[in-house]
PDB file of C-alpha atoms and ligand atoms in Angstrom:
ATOM      1  CA  MET A   1     124.723  86.561 122.205  1.00 63.00           C
ATOM      2  CA  ASP A   2     123.933  84.313 119.273  1.00 83.00           C
ATOM      3  CA  SER A   3     121.961  85.999 116.512  1.00 93.00           C
ATOM      4  CA  ILE A   4     119.819  82.874 116.264  1.00 95.00           C
ATOM      5  CA  ILE A   5     118.153  81.254 119.260  1.00 95.00           C
ATOM      6  CA  GLU A   6     116.447  77.901 119.808  1.00 94.00           C
ATOM      7  CA  LEU A   7     113.331  77.563 121.952  1.00 94.00           C
ATOM      8  CA  VAL A   8     111.884  74.643 123.908  1.00 92.00           C
ATOM      9  CA  PRO A   9     108.458  73.901 122.406  1.00 94.00           C
ATOM     10  CA  ASP A  10     105.402  73.767 124.666  1.00 94.00           C
ATOM     11  CA  PHE A  11     102.897  70.914 124.028  1.00 96.00           C
ATOM     12  CA  LYS A  12      99.187  71.024 124.559  1.00 95.00           C
ATOM     13  CA  GLY A  13      96.932  68.065 125.301  1.00 93.00           C
ATOM     14  CA  LYS A  14      93.696  68.330 123.221  1.00 90.00           C
ATOM     15  CA  ILE A  15      90.708  66.018 122.923  1.00 87.00           C
ATOM     16  CA  TRP A  16      91.121  66.010 119.123  1.00 89.00           C
ATOM     17  CA  GLY A  17      94.933  65.499 119.213  1.00 94.00           C
ATOM     18  CA  GLY A  18      97.063  62.495 118.300  1.00 95.00           C
ATOM     19  CA  ARG A  19     100.596  61.153 118.657  1.00 96.00           C
ATOM     20  CA  ARG A  20     102.137  62.313 115.369  1.00 96.00           C
ATOM     21  CA  LEU A  21     104.194  65.040 117.060  1.00 96.00           C
ATOM     22  CA  GLU A  22     106.115  62.100 118.489  1.00 96.00           C
ATOM     23  CA  THR A  23     105.945  59.612 115.629  1.00 95.00           C
ATOM     24  CA  GLU A  24     106.460  62.052 112.712  1.00 94.00           C
ATOM     25  CA  PHE A  25     108.523  64.820 114.355  1.00 93.00           C
ATOM     26  CA  GLY A  26     110.408  62.956 117.090  1.00 92.00           C
ATOM     27  CA  TYR A  27     109.365  65.355 119.907  1.00 95.00           C
ATOM     28  CA  GLU A  28     109.197  64.062 123.442  1.00 94.00           C
ATOM     29  CA  ILE A  29     105.565  64.748 124.280  1.00 95.00           C
ATOM     30  CA  PRO A  30     103.295  64.203 127.278  1.00 95.00           C
ATOM     31  CA  ALA A  31     101.086  61.067 127.452  1.00 95.00           C
ATOM     32  CA  GLY A  32      97.620  61.079 125.845  1.00 94.00           C
ATOM     33  CA  PRO A  33      96.310  62.896 122.841  1.00 94.00           C
ATOM     34  CA  VAL A  34      98.500  65.915 122.061  1.00 96.00           C
ATOM     35  CA  GLY A  35      97.162  68.442 119.588  1.00 95.00           C
ATOM     36  CA  GLU A  36      99.566  71.368 119.501  1.00 96.00           C
ATOM     37  CA  CYS A  37     103.261  72.168 119.615  1.00 97.00           C
ATOM     38  CA  TRP A  38     103.775  75.888 120.376  1.00 97.00           C
ATOM     39  CA  ALA A  39     107.124  76.021 118.653  1.00 97.00           C
ATOM     40  CA  ILE A  40     107.818  79.766 118.647  1.00 97.00           C
ATOM     41  CA  SER A  41     105.643  81.488 121.222  1.00 96.00           C
ATOM     42  CA  ALA A  42     105.792  84.241 123.852  1.00 96.00           C
ATOM     43  CA  HIS A  43     102.047  84.005 124.575  1.00 94.00           C
ATOM     44  CA  GLU A  44     101.193  83.776 128.270  1.00 91.00           C
ATOM     45  CA  ASN A  45      99.340  80.494 127.640  1.00 92.00           C
ATOM     46  CA  GLY A  46     102.529  78.869 126.288  1.00 93.00           C
ATOM     47  CA  ASP A  47     105.620  81.005 126.734  1.00 95.00           C
ATOM     48  CA  ASP A  48     108.593  79.135 125.260  1.00 96.00           C
ATOM     49  CA  VAL A  49     111.847  78.858 127.213  1.00 96.00           C
ATOM     50  CA  ILE A  50     115.156  79.667 125.494  1.00 95.00           C
ATOM     51  CA  ALA A  51     117.064  76.415 125.062  1.00 92.00           C
ATOM     52  CA  SER A  52     120.704  77.487 125.172  1.00 88.00           C
ATOM     53  CA  GLY A  53     123.144  80.383 125.056  1.00 88.00           C
ATOM     54  CA  ALA A  54     123.428  83.541 127.195  1.00 91.00           C
ATOM     55  CA  TYR A  55     119.694  83.629 128.030  1.00 94.00           C
ATOM     56  CA  ALA A  56     119.080  79.879 128.506  1.00 94.00           C
ATOM     57  CA  GLY A  57     116.169  79.238 130.849  1.00 96.00           C
ATOM     58  CA  LYS A  58     114.529  82.609 130.291  1.00 97.00           C
ATOM     59  CA  THR A  59     111.255  82.849 128.361  1.00 97.00           C
ATOM     60  CA  LEU A  60     110.769  84.495 124.988  1.00 97.00           C
ATOM     61  CA  SER A  61     108.374  87.044 126.587  1.00 97.00           C
ATOM     62  CA  TRP A  62     111.153  87.948 129.045  1.00 97.00           C
ATOM     63  CA  LEU A  63     113.604  88.434 126.191  1.00 97.00           C
ATOM     64  CA  TRP A  64     111.081  90.627 124.327  1.00 97.00           C
ATOM     65  CA  ALA A  65     110.418  92.733 127.420  1.00 96.00           C
ATOM     66  CA  GLU A  66     114.021  93.141 128.637  1.00 96.00           C
ATOM     67  CA  HIS A  67     116.100  93.108 125.429  1.00 96.00           C
ATOM     68  CA  ARG A  68     114.070  94.779 122.754  1.00 96.00           C
ATOM     69  CA  GLU A  69     117.335  95.781 121.051  1.00 96.00           C
ATOM     70  CA  LEU A  70     117.744  92.143 119.994  1.00 96.00           C
ATOM     71  CA  PHE A  71     114.541  92.628 117.994  1.00 96.00           C
ATOM     72  CA  GLY A  72     115.713  95.827 116.377  1.00 94.00           C
ATOM     73  CA  ASN A  73     113.769  97.882 118.979  1.00 95.00           C
ATOM     74  CA  CYS A  74     110.573  96.709 117.264  1.00 93.00           C
ATOM     75  CA  GLU A  75     107.479  98.203 118.939  1.00 92.00           C
ATOM     76  CA  GLY A  76     104.606  96.337 120.548  1.00 90.00           C
ATOM     77  CA  ASP A  77     103.513  95.144 123.972  1.00 89.00           C
ATOM     78  CA  VAL A  78     103.853  91.495 123.050  1.00 91.00           C
ATOM     79  CA  PHE A  79     105.973  89.430 120.719  1.00 95.00           C
ATOM     80  CA  PRO A  80     103.527  89.504 117.806  1.00 94.00           C
ATOM     81  CA  LEU A  81     103.720  86.072 116.142  1.00 96.00           C
ATOM     82  CA  LEU A  82     103.098  82.486 117.192  1.00 96.00           C
ATOM     83  CA  VAL A  83     104.149  79.398 115.229  1.00 97.00           C
ATOM     84  CA  LYS A  84     102.480  76.065 116.003  1.00 97.00           C
ATOM     85  CA  ILE A  85     102.326  72.551 114.641  1.00 97.00           C
ATOM     86  CA  ILE A  86      98.803  71.144 114.931  1.00 96.00           C
ATOM     87  CA  ASP A  87      98.149  67.382 114.856  1.00 97.00           C
ATOM     88  CA  ALA A  88      94.425  66.890 114.308  1.00 96.00           C
ATOM     89  CA  ASP A  89      93.600  63.201 114.807  1.00 94.00           C
ATOM     90  CA  ASP A  90      89.903  64.153 115.122  1.00 92.00           C
ATOM     91  CA  ASP A  91      88.012  67.195 113.814  1.00 92.00           C
ATOM     92  CA  LEU A  92      88.647  70.576 115.526  1.00 90.00           C
ATOM     93  CA  SER A  93      85.618  72.634 116.451  1.00 90.00           C
ATOM     94  CA  ILE A  94      84.039  74.902 113.812  1.00 94.00           C
ATOM     95  CA  GLN A  95      85.416  78.291 114.870  1.00 95.00           C
ATOM     96  CA  VAL A  96      86.030  81.889 114.015  1.00 96.00           C
ATOM     97  CA  HIS A  97      88.420  84.522 115.400  1.00 95.00           C
ATOM     98  CA  PRO A  98      87.837  88.257 115.978  1.00 95.00           C
ATOM     99  CA  ASP A  99      89.988  91.041 114.539  1.00 93.00           C
ATOM    100  CA  ASP A 100      92.166  93.359 116.709  1.00 91.00           C
ATOM    101  CA  ALA A 101      89.366  95.886 117.237  1.00 94.00           C
ATOM    102  CA  TYR A 102      86.790  93.367 118.473  1.00 95.00           C
ATOM    103  CA  ALA A 103      89.285  91.417 120.600  1.00 92.00           C
ATOM    104  CA  GLY A 104      90.692  94.646 122.051  1.00 91.00           C
ATOM    105  CA  GLU A 105      87.238  95.714 123.182  1.00 93.00           C
ATOM    106  CA  HIS A 106      85.788  92.368 124.262  1.00 93.00           C
ATOM    107  CA  GLU A 107      88.776  90.244 125.290  1.00 90.00           C
ATOM    108  CA  ASN A 108      90.832  92.351 127.708  1.00 88.00           C
ATOM    109  CA  GLY A 109      92.843  94.164 125.099  1.00 85.00           C
ATOM    110  CA  SER A 110      93.982  90.961 123.404  1.00 86.00           C
ATOM    111  CA  LEU A 111      95.157  90.937 119.795  1.00 86.00           C
ATOM    112  CA  GLY A 112      92.750  89.493 117.225  1.00 89.00           C
ATOM    113  CA  LYS A 113      93.752  86.412 115.407  1.00 92.00           C
ATOM    114  CA  LYS A 114      94.829  86.249 111.817  1.00 94.00           C
ATOM    115  CA  GLU A 115      96.280  82.836 110.994  1.00 96.00           C
ATOM    116  CA  CYS A 116      97.537  80.787 108.100  1.00 97.00           C
ATOM    117  CA  TRP A 117      98.094  77.096 107.563  1.00 97.00           C
ATOM    118  CA  TYR A 118     100.695  75.154 105.624  1.00 98.00           C
ATOM    119  CA  VAL A 119      99.529  71.560 105.305  1.00 97.00           C
ATOM    120  CA  LEU A 120     102.386  69.242 106.453  1.00 97.00           C
ATOM    121  CA  SER A 121     100.378  66.066 105.804  1.00 95.00           C
ATOM    122  CA  ALA A 122      96.860  65.148 104.894  1.00 95.00           C
ATOM    123  CA  GLU A 123      95.084  61.846 104.565  1.00 93.00           C
ATOM    124  CA  GLU A 124      93.942  60.537 101.187  1.00 93.00           C
ATOM    125  CA  GLY A 125      90.546  62.183 100.605  1.00 93.00           C
ATOM    126  CA  GLY A 126      91.094  64.636 103.493  1.00 94.00           C
ATOM    127  CA  THR A 127      89.091  67.846 103.712  1.00 95.00           C
ATOM    128  CA  ILE A 128      89.127  71.148 105.607  1.00 96.00           C
ATOM    129  CA  VAL A 129      86.540  73.821 106.341  1.00 96.00           C
ATOM    130  CA  VAL A 130      87.413  77.339 105.111  1.00 97.00           C
ATOM    131  CA  GLY A 131      84.571  79.782 104.734  1.00 96.00           C
ATOM    132  CA  GLN A 132      80.809  79.497 104.851  1.00 96.00           C
ATOM    133  CA  ASN A 133      77.783  80.046 102.585  1.00 95.00           C
ATOM    134  CA  ALA A 134      75.331  82.270 104.531  1.00 95.00           C
ATOM    135  CA  SER A 135      75.031  85.805 103.275  1.00 95.00           C
ATOM    136  CA  SER A 136      73.854  87.422 106.488  1.00 96.00           C
ATOM    137  CA  ARG A 137      73.860  87.043 110.244  1.00 96.00           C
ATOM    138  CA  GLU A 138      70.187  86.057 110.194  1.00 96.00           C
ATOM    139  CA  GLU A 139      70.697  83.334 107.556  1.00 96.00           C
ATOM    140  CA  PHE A 140      73.761  82.001 109.404  1.00 95.00           C
ATOM    141  CA  ALA A 141      71.874  81.833 112.715  1.00 95.00           C
ATOM    142  CA  GLN A 142      68.961  80.080 111.097  1.00 96.00           C
ATOM    143  CA  MET A 143      71.119  77.463 109.436  1.00 95.00           C
ATOM    144  CA  VAL A 144      72.891  76.775 112.716  1.00 93.00           C
ATOM    145  CA  GLU A 145      69.571  76.432 114.563  1.00 93.00           C
ATOM    146  CA  GLU A 146      68.360  73.952 111.944  1.00 94.00           C
ATOM    147  CA  GLY A 147      71.654  72.030 111.993  1.00 92.00           C
ATOM    148  CA  ARG A 148      72.238  72.525 108.242  1.00 94.00           C
ATOM    149  CA  TRP A 149      75.996  72.237 108.594  1.00 93.00           C
ATOM    150  CA  ASP A 150      76.565  70.553 105.238  1.00 93.00           C
ATOM    151  CA  GLU A 151      74.948  73.452 103.420  1.00 95.00           C
ATOM    152  CA  LEU A 152      76.475  76.122 105.623  1.00 95.00           C
ATOM    153  CA  LEU A 153      80.150  75.157 105.710  1.00 96.00           C
ATOM    154  CA  ASN A 154      82.554  75.401 102.759  1.00 96.00           C
ATOM    155  CA  VAL A 155      84.334  72.006 102.847  1.00 95.00           C
ATOM    156  CA  ILE A 156      87.236  71.613 100.409  1.00 95.00           C
ATOM    157  CA  PRO A 157      89.793  68.839  99.727  1.00 96.00           C
ATOM    158  CA  ILE A 158      93.326  69.262 101.061  1.00 96.00           C
ATOM    159  CA  HIS A 159      96.689  67.914 100.090  1.00 96.00           C
ATOM    160  CA  THR A 160     100.190  68.079 101.547  1.00 96.00           C
ATOM    161  CA  GLY A 161     101.741  71.431 100.610  1.00 96.00           C
ATOM    162  CA  ASP A 162      98.449  73.330 100.408  1.00 97.00           C
ATOM    163  CA  PHE A 163      98.286  76.780 102.027  1.00 97.00           C
ATOM    164  CA  PHE A 164      95.359  78.703 103.477  1.00 97.00           C
ATOM    165  CA  GLN A 165      95.159  82.275 104.801  1.00 96.00           C
ATOM    166  CA  ILE A 166      92.459  82.519 107.495  1.00 95.00           C
ATOM    167  CA  ASP A 167      91.439  86.152 108.122  1.00 95.00           C
ATOM    168  CA  PRO A 168      89.423  87.191 111.189  1.00 95.00           C
ATOM    169  CA  GLY A 169      85.753  86.580 110.444  1.00 96.00           C
ATOM    170  CA  CYS A 170      86.469  83.449 108.355  1.00 97.00           C
ATOM    171  CA  VAL A 171      84.680  80.346 109.694  1.00 97.00           C
ATOM    172  CA  HIS A 172      87.122  77.410 109.661  1.00 96.00           C
ATOM    173  CA  ALA A 173      87.974  73.996 111.021  1.00 95.00           C
ATOM    174  CA  ILE A 174      90.895  71.622 110.665  1.00 95.00           C
ATOM    175  CA  LYS A 175      89.599  68.089 110.180  1.00 95.00           C
ATOM    176  CA  GLY A 176      90.944  64.800 111.450  1.00 94.00           C
ATOM    177  CA  GLY A 177      93.972  63.209 109.690  1.00 95.00           C
ATOM    178  CA  THR A 178      95.720  66.545 109.126  1.00 96.00           C
ATOM    179  CA  VAL A 179      99.016  68.008 110.366  1.00 97.00           C
ATOM    180  CA  ILE A 180      99.474  71.709 109.857  1.00 97.00           C
ATOM    181  CA  LEU A 181     102.107  74.363 110.527  1.00 98.00           C
ATOM    182  CA  GLU A 182     100.210  77.410 111.674  1.00 97.00           C
ATOM    183  CA  THR A 183     101.619  80.955 111.673  1.00 97.00           C
ATOM    184  CA  GLN A 184      99.376  83.372 113.521  1.00 95.00           C
ATOM    185  CA  GLN A 185      99.134  86.561 115.486  1.00 92.00           C
ATOM    186  CA  SER A 186     100.011  85.896 119.107  1.00 89.00           C
ATOM    187  CA  SER A 187      96.469  85.454 120.366  1.00 86.00           C
ATOM    188  CA  ASP A 188      94.411  82.674 121.928  1.00 85.00           C
ATOM    189  CA  VAL A 189      90.922  84.061 121.289  1.00 91.00           C
ATOM    190  CA  THR A 190      88.691  81.474 119.610  1.00 92.00           C
ATOM    191  CA  TYR A 191      84.937  81.545 119.278  1.00 95.00           C
ATOM    192  CA  ARG A 192      83.451  78.056 118.883  1.00 94.00           C
ATOM    193  CA  VAL A 193      80.467  77.905 116.532  1.00 93.00           C
ATOM    194  CA  TYR A 194      79.976  74.150 116.801  1.00 92.00           C
ATOM    195  CA  ASP A 195      81.808  71.250 118.480  1.00 88.00           C
ATOM    196  CA  TYR A 196      79.874  68.271 117.072  1.00 87.00           C
ATOM    197  CA  ASP A 197      78.141  67.870 120.474  1.00 85.00           C
ATOM    198  CA  ARG A 198      81.353  66.149 121.576  1.00 82.00           C
ATOM    199  CA  PRO A 199      82.173  65.893 125.329  1.00 81.00           C
ATOM    200  CA  GLY A 200      85.588  66.969 126.693  1.00 75.00           C
ATOM    201  CA  ASP A 201      87.878  65.023 129.080  1.00 73.00           C
ATOM    202  CA  ASP A 202      85.542  65.845 131.947  1.00 82.00           C
ATOM    203  CA  GLY A 203      82.494  64.476 130.137  1.00 82.00           C
ATOM    204  CA  GLN A 204      81.095  67.985 129.640  1.00 86.00           C
ATOM    205  CA  LEU A 205      80.486  69.743 126.375  1.00 85.00           C
ATOM    206  CA  ARG A 206      82.992  72.517 125.704  1.00 83.00           C
ATOM    207  CA  PRO A 207      81.348  75.991 125.719  1.00 86.00           C
ATOM    208  CA  LEU A 208      80.159  77.505 122.432  1.00 90.00           C
ATOM    209  CA  HIS A 209      80.295  81.209 121.625  1.00 92.00           C
ATOM    210  CA  LEU A 210      77.559  81.667 119.056  1.00 91.00           C
ATOM    211  CA  ALA A 211      76.712  85.287 119.905  1.00 92.00           C
ATOM    212  CA  GLN A 212      80.324  86.424 119.567  1.00 94.00           C
ATOM    213  CA  SER A 213      80.706  84.318 116.418  1.00 95.00           C
ATOM    214  CA  LEU A 214      77.680  85.966 114.832  1.00 94.00           C
ATOM    215  CA  ASP A 215      79.233  89.360 115.676  1.00 94.00           C
ATOM    216  CA  VAL A 216      82.601  88.665 114.056  1.00 95.00           C
ATOM    217  CA  ILE A 217      81.788  86.461 111.007  1.00 96.00           C
ATOM    218  CA  ASP A 218      82.435  88.285 107.732  1.00 96.00           C
ATOM    219  CA  TYR A 219      79.359  87.348 105.657  1.00 96.00           C
ATOM    220  CA  GLY A 220      80.707  88.921 102.489  1.00 94.00           C
ATOM    221  CA  MET A 221      83.941  86.955 102.388  1.00 92.00           C
ATOM    222  CA  ALA A 222      84.417  84.708  99.370  1.00 90.00           C
ATOM    223  CA  ALA A 223      85.070  81.054 100.217  1.00 88.00           C
ATOM    224  CA  PRO A 224      88.084  79.455  98.470  1.00 90.00           C
ATOM    225  CA  GLU A 225      87.821  76.331  96.292  1.00 92.00           C
ATOM    226  CA  SER A 226      91.384  75.094  96.846  1.00 94.00           C
ATOM    227  CA  GLY A 227      94.526  75.622  98.888  1.00 95.00           C
ATOM    228  CA  ALA A 228      96.907  74.882  96.008  1.00 95.00           C
ATOM    229  CA  VAL A 229      99.909  77.234  96.024  1.00 95.00           C
ATOM    230  CA  THR A 230     100.041  79.176  92.770  1.00 94.00           C
ATOM    231  CA  ALA A 231     102.737  81.712  93.691  1.00 95.00           C
ATOM    232  CA  PRO A 232     105.982  81.118  91.703  1.00 96.00           C
ATOM    233  CA  GLU A 233     109.126  79.760  93.262  1.00 96.00           C
ATOM    234  CA  VAL A 234     112.056  82.072  92.628  1.00 96.00           C
ATOM    235  CA  ASP A 235     115.535  80.797  93.437  1.00 95.00           C
ATOM    236  CA  GLY A 236     114.038  78.334  95.928  1.00 97.00           C
ATOM    237  CA  VAL A 237     111.807  80.909  97.647  1.00 98.00           C
ATOM    238  CA  THR A 238     107.974  80.931  97.400  1.00 98.00           C
ATOM    239  CA  THR A 239     106.112  83.803  99.122  1.00 98.00           C
ATOM    240  CA  LEU A 240     102.981  82.096 100.479  1.00 98.00           C
ATOM    241  CA  VAL A 241     101.245  85.185 101.833  1.00 97.00           C
ATOM    242  CA  THR A 242     101.868  88.819 102.782  1.00 97.00           C
ATOM    243  CA  THR A 243      99.433  90.510 105.242  1.00 96.00           C
ATOM    244  CA  ASP A 244      99.695  93.507 107.519  1.00 93.00           C
ATOM    245  CA  CYS A 245     100.619  91.122 110.350  1.00 93.00           C
ATOM    246  CA  TYR A 246     103.097  88.705 108.738  1.00 96.00           C
ATOM    247  CA  THR A 247     104.742  87.498 105.581  1.00 98.00           C
ATOM    248  CA  VAL A 248     105.289  83.710 105.230  1.00 98.00           C
ATOM    249  CA  GLU A 249     107.696  82.041 102.802  1.00 98.00           C
ATOM    250  CA  ARG A 250     108.629  78.466 101.852  1.00 98.00           C
ATOM    251  CA  LEU A 251     112.333  77.825 101.209  1.00 98.00           C
ATOM    252  CA  SER A 252     113.257  74.785  99.157  1.00 98.00           C
ATOM    253  CA  VAL A 253     116.891  74.023  99.981  1.00 98.00           C
ATOM    254  CA  ALA A 254     118.842  71.720  97.652  1.00 97.00           C
ATOM    255  CA  GLY A 255     122.538  72.368  98.333  1.00 97.00           C
ATOM    256  CA  GLU A 256     122.871  75.968  99.456  1.00 97.00           C
ATOM    257  CA  LEU A 257     120.472  78.878  99.774  1.00 98.00           C
ATOM    258  CA  THR A 258     120.980  82.355 101.155  1.00 98.00           C
ATOM    259  CA  PHE A 259     117.848  84.099 102.422  1.00 98.00           C
ATOM    260  CA  PRO A 260     118.298  87.770 103.461  1.00 97.00           C
ATOM    261  CA  THR A 261     116.502  88.639 106.735  1.00 97.00           C
ATOM    262  CA  PRO A 262     116.423  92.453 107.101  1.00 96.00           C
ATOM    263  CA  TYR A 263     113.667  92.130 109.723  1.00 97.00           C
ATOM    264  CA  PRO A 264     113.343  92.607 113.495  1.00 97.00           C
ATOM    265  CA  PHE A 265     113.199  88.808 113.779  1.00 97.00           C
ATOM    266  CA  THR A 266     112.494  85.806 111.528  1.00 98.00           C
ATOM    267  CA  CYS A 267     110.779  82.546 112.613  1.00 98.00           C
ATOM    268  CA  VAL A 268     112.325  79.497 110.953  1.00 98.00           C
ATOM    269  CA  SER A 269     110.708  75.995 110.948  1.00 97.00           C
ATOM    270  CA  VAL A 270     112.204  72.962 109.193  1.00 97.00           C
ATOM    271  CA  ILE A 271     109.322  70.875 107.935  1.00 97.00           C
ATOM    272  CA  GLU A 272     111.138  68.310 105.829  1.00 97.00           C
ATOM    273  CA  GLY A 273     114.685  66.975 105.421  1.00 98.00           C
ATOM    274  CA  GLU A 274     117.841  68.118 107.194  1.00 98.00           C
ATOM    275  CA  GLY A 275     120.822  70.408 106.894  1.00 98.00           C
ATOM    276  CA  THR A 276     122.273  73.475 108.607  1.00 97.00           C
ATOM    277  CA  VAL A 277     121.134  77.053 109.293  1.00 97.00           C
ATOM    278  CA  ASN A 278     124.083  79.419 109.809  1.00 96.00           C
ATOM    279  CA  GLY A 279     126.138  76.412 110.833  1.00 95.00           C
ATOM    280  CA  LYS A 280     123.581  74.960 113.268  1.00 94.00           C
ATOM    281  CA  PRO A 281     122.535  71.415 112.443  1.00 96.00           C
ATOM    282  CA  VAL A 282     118.731  71.206 111.942  1.00 96.00           C
ATOM    283  CA  LYS A 283     116.261  68.553 110.876  1.00 96.00           C
ATOM    284  CA  LYS A 284     112.485  68.172 110.393  1.00 96.00           C
ATOM    285  CA  GLY A 285     110.881  69.586 113.525  1.00 94.00           C
ATOM    286  CA  SER A 286     113.647  72.127 114.325  1.00 94.00           C
ATOM    287  CA  HIS A 287     112.454  75.681 114.985  1.00 96.00           C
ATOM    288  CA  LEU A 288     114.760  78.714 115.251  1.00 96.00           C
ATOM    289  CA  LEU A 289     114.244  82.364 115.924  1.00 97.00           C
ATOM    290  CA  ALA A 290     116.679  84.614 114.010  1.00 97.00           C
ATOM    291  CA  LEU A 291     117.141  87.967 115.780  1.00 97.00           C
ATOM    292  CA  SER A 292     117.715  91.351 114.137  1.00 97.00           C
ATOM    293  CA  ALA A 293     121.490  90.852 114.302  1.00 96.00           C
ATOM    294  CA  CYS A 294     121.076  88.004 111.795  1.00 96.00           C
ATOM    295  CA  ASP A 295     121.373  89.587 108.339  1.00 96.00           C
ATOM    296  CA  ALA A 296     120.714  86.389 106.348  1.00 97.00           C
ATOM    297  CA  LEU A 297     119.918  82.713 106.757  1.00 97.00           C
ATOM    298  CA  GLU A 298     122.675  80.623 105.228  1.00 98.00           C
ATOM    299  CA  LEU A 299     121.014  77.266 104.588  1.00 98.00           C
ATOM    300  CA  THR A 300     122.651  74.071 103.432  1.00 98.00           C
ATOM    301  CA  GLY A 301     121.292  70.535 102.936  1.00 98.00           C
ATOM    302  CA  THR A 302     118.168  69.067 101.465  1.00 98.00           C
ATOM    303  CA  MET A 303     115.142  70.467 103.259  1.00 98.00           C
ATOM    304  CA  THR A 304     111.993  72.472 103.160  1.00 98.00           C
ATOM    305  CA  VAL A 305     111.732  75.426 105.580  1.00 98.00           C
ATOM    306  CA  ILE A 306     108.878  77.789 106.425  1.00 98.00           C
ATOM    307  CA  THR A 307     109.869  81.328 107.483  1.00 98.00           C
ATOM    308  CA  SER A 308     107.741  84.162 108.839  1.00 98.00           C
ATOM    309  CA  HIS A 309     108.441  87.736 109.808  1.00 98.00           C
ATOM    310  CA  LEU A 310     106.718  91.089 110.092  1.00 94.00           C
TER     311      LEU A 310
HETATM  312 ZN1  LIG B 401      91.666  79.046 114.172  1.00 58.99          ZN
END
């Protein structure tokens, strides 16, 4: 059994999607607008298949259920993380996610959704919605009813290389012209606050979830002014965020870099350049899952890599 496995990504057609997963990342994708690449996922809505090796053809959820020793006997009903690339050609809905407690009670025991975004590319003058300006449930509901979106939403400029942590309760939306690498809890629970009155493929408006949104929005959360990364880079490694659900790092490889991985597993995504990871050739768009038997990533080449682990 290899200590590092490769997965077959799962692609999702979305009304707001584009074609950049093909043109910028070289993936073979289905026809039409494609919004998401579920690159490392064991979620039932997009359970990735193992590409090669002893367990080729099996899914990541199967491996998690049947061979927990490969993940250091890590506990948990479900593989806890999900790594996606999101290509937003048009604006995504204004949305918010619940925490574990609310999702567990109201969404069939699902995990809540904490997520974070690394901006892979952004258009000149591009913006993103992170946070909102109402101080109470009543004020938020009133501003929605009156359609005062410009006042309500915290819209900030984005640039390639920006990073945003989106906690449960934070109102957010990725806007058109943006490609993002998202690391999140393995959950698919989204409450839509507003969808620009935009019809779906079937000509119908997608459902909104204002009541649930009002329940879960954190009205006291401070809204950020920028996504610029201020954490220092130490020997090629920048820690982008550490939460109780995940830690995410950016590795800047110029020649050789050794990154110790004393974790049950480590998600590895190459976002720029090319090289090797423990001898495997990789390039922009490659995603690997290092298992607990992998003590360190030995990286060579000229590339930027995003890692995540518990
Ligand atoms: Zn979200």
